[in-house]
PDB file of C-alpha atoms in Angstrom:
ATOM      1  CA  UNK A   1       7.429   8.572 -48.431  1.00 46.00           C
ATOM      2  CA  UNK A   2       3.615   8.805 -47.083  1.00 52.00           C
ATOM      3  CA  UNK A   3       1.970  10.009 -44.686  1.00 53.00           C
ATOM      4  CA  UNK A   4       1.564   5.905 -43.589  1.00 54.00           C
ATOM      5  CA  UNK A   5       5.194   4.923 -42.842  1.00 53.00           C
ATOM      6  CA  UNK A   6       6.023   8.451 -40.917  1.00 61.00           C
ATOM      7  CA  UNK A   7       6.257   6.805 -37.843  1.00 62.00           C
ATOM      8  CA  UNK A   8       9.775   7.357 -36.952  1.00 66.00           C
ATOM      9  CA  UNK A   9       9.290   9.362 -34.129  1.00 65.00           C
ATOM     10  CA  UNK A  10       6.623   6.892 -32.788  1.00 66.00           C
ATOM     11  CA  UNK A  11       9.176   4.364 -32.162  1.00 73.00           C
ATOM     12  CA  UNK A  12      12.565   6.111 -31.409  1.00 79.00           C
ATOM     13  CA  UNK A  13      14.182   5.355 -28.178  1.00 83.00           C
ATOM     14  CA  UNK A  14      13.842   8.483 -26.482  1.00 83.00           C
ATOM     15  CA  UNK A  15      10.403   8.478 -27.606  1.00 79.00           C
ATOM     16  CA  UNK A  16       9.205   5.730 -26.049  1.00 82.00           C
ATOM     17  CA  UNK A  17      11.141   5.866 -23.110  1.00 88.00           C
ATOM     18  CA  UNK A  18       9.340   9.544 -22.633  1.00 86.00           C
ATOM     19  CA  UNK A  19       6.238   7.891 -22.437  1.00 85.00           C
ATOM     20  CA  UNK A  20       7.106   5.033 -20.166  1.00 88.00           C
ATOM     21  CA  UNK A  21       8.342   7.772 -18.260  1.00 92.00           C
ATOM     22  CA  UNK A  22       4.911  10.097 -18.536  1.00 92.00           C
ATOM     23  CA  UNK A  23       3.178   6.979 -17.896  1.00 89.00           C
ATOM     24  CA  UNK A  24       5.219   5.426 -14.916  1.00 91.00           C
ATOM     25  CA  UNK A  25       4.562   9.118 -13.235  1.00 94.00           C
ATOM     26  CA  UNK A  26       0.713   9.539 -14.192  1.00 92.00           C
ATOM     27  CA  UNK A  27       0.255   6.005 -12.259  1.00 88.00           C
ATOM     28  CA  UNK A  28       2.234   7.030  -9.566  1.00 90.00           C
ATOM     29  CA  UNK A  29       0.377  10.013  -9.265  1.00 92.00           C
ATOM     30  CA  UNK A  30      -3.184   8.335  -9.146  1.00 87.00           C
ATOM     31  CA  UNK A  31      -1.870   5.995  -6.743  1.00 85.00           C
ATOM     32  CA  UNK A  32      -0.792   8.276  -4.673  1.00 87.00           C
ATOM     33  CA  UNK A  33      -4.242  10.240  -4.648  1.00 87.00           C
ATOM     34  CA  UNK A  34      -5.682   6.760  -3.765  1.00 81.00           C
ATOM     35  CA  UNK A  35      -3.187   6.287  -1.039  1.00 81.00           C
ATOM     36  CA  UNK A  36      -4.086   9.730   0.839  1.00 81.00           C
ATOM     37  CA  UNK A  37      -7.853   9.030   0.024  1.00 77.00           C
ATOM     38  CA  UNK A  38      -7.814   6.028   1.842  1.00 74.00           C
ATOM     39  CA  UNK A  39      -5.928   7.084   4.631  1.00 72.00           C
ATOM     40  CA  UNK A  40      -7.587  10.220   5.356  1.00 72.00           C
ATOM     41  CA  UNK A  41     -10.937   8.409   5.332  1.00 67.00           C
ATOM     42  CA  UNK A  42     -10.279   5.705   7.143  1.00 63.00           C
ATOM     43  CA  UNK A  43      -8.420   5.608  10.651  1.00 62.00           C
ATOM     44  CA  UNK A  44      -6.518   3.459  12.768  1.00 56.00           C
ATOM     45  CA  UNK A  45      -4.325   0.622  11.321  1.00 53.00           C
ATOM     46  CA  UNK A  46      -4.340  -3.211  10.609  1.00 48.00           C
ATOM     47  CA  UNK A  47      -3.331  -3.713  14.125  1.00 54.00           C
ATOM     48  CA  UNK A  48      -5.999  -2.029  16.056  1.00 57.00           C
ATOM     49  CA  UNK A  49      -8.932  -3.162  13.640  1.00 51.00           C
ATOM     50  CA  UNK A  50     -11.131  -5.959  14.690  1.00 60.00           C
ATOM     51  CA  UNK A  51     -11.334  -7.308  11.128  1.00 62.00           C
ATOM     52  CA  UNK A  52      -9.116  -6.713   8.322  1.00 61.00           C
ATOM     53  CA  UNK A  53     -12.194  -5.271   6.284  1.00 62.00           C
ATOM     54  CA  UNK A  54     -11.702  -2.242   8.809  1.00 64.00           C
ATOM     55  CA  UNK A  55      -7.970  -0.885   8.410  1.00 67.00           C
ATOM     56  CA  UNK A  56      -6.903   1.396   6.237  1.00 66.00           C
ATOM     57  CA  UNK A  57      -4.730  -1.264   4.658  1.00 72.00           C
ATOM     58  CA  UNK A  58      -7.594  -3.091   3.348  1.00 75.00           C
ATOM     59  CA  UNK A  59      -9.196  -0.311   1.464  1.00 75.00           C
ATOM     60  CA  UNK A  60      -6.121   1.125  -0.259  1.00 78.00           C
ATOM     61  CA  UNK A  61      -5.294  -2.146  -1.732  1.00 80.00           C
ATOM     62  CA  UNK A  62      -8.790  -2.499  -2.571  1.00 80.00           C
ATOM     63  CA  UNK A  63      -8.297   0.909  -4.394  1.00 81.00           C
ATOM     64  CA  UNK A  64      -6.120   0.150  -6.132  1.00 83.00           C
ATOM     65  CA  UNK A  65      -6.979  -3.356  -7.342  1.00 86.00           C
ATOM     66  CA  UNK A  66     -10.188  -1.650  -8.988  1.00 86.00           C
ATOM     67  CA  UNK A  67      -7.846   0.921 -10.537  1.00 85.00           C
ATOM     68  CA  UNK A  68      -5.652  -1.649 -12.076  1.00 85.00           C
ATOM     69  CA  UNK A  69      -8.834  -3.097 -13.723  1.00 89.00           C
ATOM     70  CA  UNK A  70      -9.854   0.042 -14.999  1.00 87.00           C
ATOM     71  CA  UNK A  71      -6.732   0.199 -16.814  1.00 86.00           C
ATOM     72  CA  UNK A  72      -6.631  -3.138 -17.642  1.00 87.00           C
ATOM     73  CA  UNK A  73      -9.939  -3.202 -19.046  1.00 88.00           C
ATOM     74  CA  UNK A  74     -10.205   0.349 -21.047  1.00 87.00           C
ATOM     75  CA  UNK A  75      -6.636  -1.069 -22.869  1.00 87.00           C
ATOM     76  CA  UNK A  76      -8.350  -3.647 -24.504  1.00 86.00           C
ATOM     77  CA  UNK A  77     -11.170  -1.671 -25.143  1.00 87.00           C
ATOM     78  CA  UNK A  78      -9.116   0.948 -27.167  1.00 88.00           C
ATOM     79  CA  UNK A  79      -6.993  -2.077 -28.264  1.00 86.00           C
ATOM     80  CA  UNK A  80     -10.607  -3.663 -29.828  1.00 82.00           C
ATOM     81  CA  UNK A  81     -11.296  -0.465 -31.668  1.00 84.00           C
ATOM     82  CA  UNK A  82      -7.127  -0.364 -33.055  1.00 84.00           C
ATOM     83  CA  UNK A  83      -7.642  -3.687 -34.285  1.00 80.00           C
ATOM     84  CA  UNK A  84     -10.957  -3.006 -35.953  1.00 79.00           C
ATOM     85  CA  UNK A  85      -9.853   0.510 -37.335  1.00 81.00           C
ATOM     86  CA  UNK A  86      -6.965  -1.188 -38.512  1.00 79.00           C
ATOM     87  CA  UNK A  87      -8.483  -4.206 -40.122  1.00 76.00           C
ATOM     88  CA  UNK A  88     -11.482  -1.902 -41.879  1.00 75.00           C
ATOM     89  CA  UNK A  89      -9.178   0.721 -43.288  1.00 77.00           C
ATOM     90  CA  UNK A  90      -5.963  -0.914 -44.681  1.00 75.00           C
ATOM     91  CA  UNK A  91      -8.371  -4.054 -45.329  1.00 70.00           C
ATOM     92  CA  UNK A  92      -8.262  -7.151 -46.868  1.00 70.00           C
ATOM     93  CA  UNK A  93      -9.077  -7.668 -50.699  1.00 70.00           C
ATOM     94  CA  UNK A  94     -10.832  -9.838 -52.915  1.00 72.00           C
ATOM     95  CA  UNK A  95     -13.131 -12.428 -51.168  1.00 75.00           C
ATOM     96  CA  UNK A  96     -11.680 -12.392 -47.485  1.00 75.00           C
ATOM     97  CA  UNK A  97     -13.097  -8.124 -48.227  1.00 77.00           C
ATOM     98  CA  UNK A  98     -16.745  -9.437 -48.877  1.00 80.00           C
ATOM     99  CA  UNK A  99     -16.688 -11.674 -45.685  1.00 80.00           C
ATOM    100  CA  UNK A 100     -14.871  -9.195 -43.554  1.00 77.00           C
ATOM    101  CA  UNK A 101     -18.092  -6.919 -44.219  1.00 78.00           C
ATOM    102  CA  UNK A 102     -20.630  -9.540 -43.275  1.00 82.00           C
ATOM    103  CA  UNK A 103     -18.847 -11.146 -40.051  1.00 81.00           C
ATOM    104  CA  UNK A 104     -16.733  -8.110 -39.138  1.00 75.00           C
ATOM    105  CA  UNK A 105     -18.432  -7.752 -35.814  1.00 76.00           C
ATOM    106  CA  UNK A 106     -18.882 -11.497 -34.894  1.00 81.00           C
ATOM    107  CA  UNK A 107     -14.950 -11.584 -35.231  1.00 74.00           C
ATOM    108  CA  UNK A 108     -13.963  -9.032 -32.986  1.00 70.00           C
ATOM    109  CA  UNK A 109     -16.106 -10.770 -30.224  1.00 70.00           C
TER     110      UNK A 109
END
């Protein structure tokens, strides 16, 4: 067997649930440092603030909205460059190979 369709332990069941698992926590984590960030720096509650803008509320869920985008948006990044790697090194053949070289970059916008 090659080196190519060793992925066994890529998609076993313990495997992945370990990583859901390392992943679930690593979120949790970060949310949690946003959580204490955002309370520390900001005092008083939704109650006692004039506007919304001004509780601590406000800001942690803005927090965490922009985190969520950062993830959102660096997984399609790295998902861009899977596809691409994938595409250019396992490749196509015969003529869909020569127009794969000249358009490769228009189709991945």
């Amino acid at each position: 067997m090659t080196e190519i369709f060793q992925a066994g332990h890529y998609l076993s069941l313990t495997g992945i649930a370990q990583m859901l698992a390392a992943a679930a926590a690593a979120i949790a984590v970060s949310i949690g440092i946003l959580y204490g960030f955002s309370r520390s720096r900001w005092k008083g509650s939704l109650k006692e603030a004039r506007r919304p803008e001004d509780s601590w509320e406000y800001h942690m869920v803005s927090l965490v909205e922009r985190f969520y985008e950062l993830i959102f948006s660096s997984t399609f990044i790295l998902l861009f460059a899977g596809v691409y790697f994938t595409i250019d090194y396992f490749g196509v053949g015969g003529a869909a190979r020569e127009f794969w070289d000249k358009y490769n970059g228009i189709i991945l916008l």
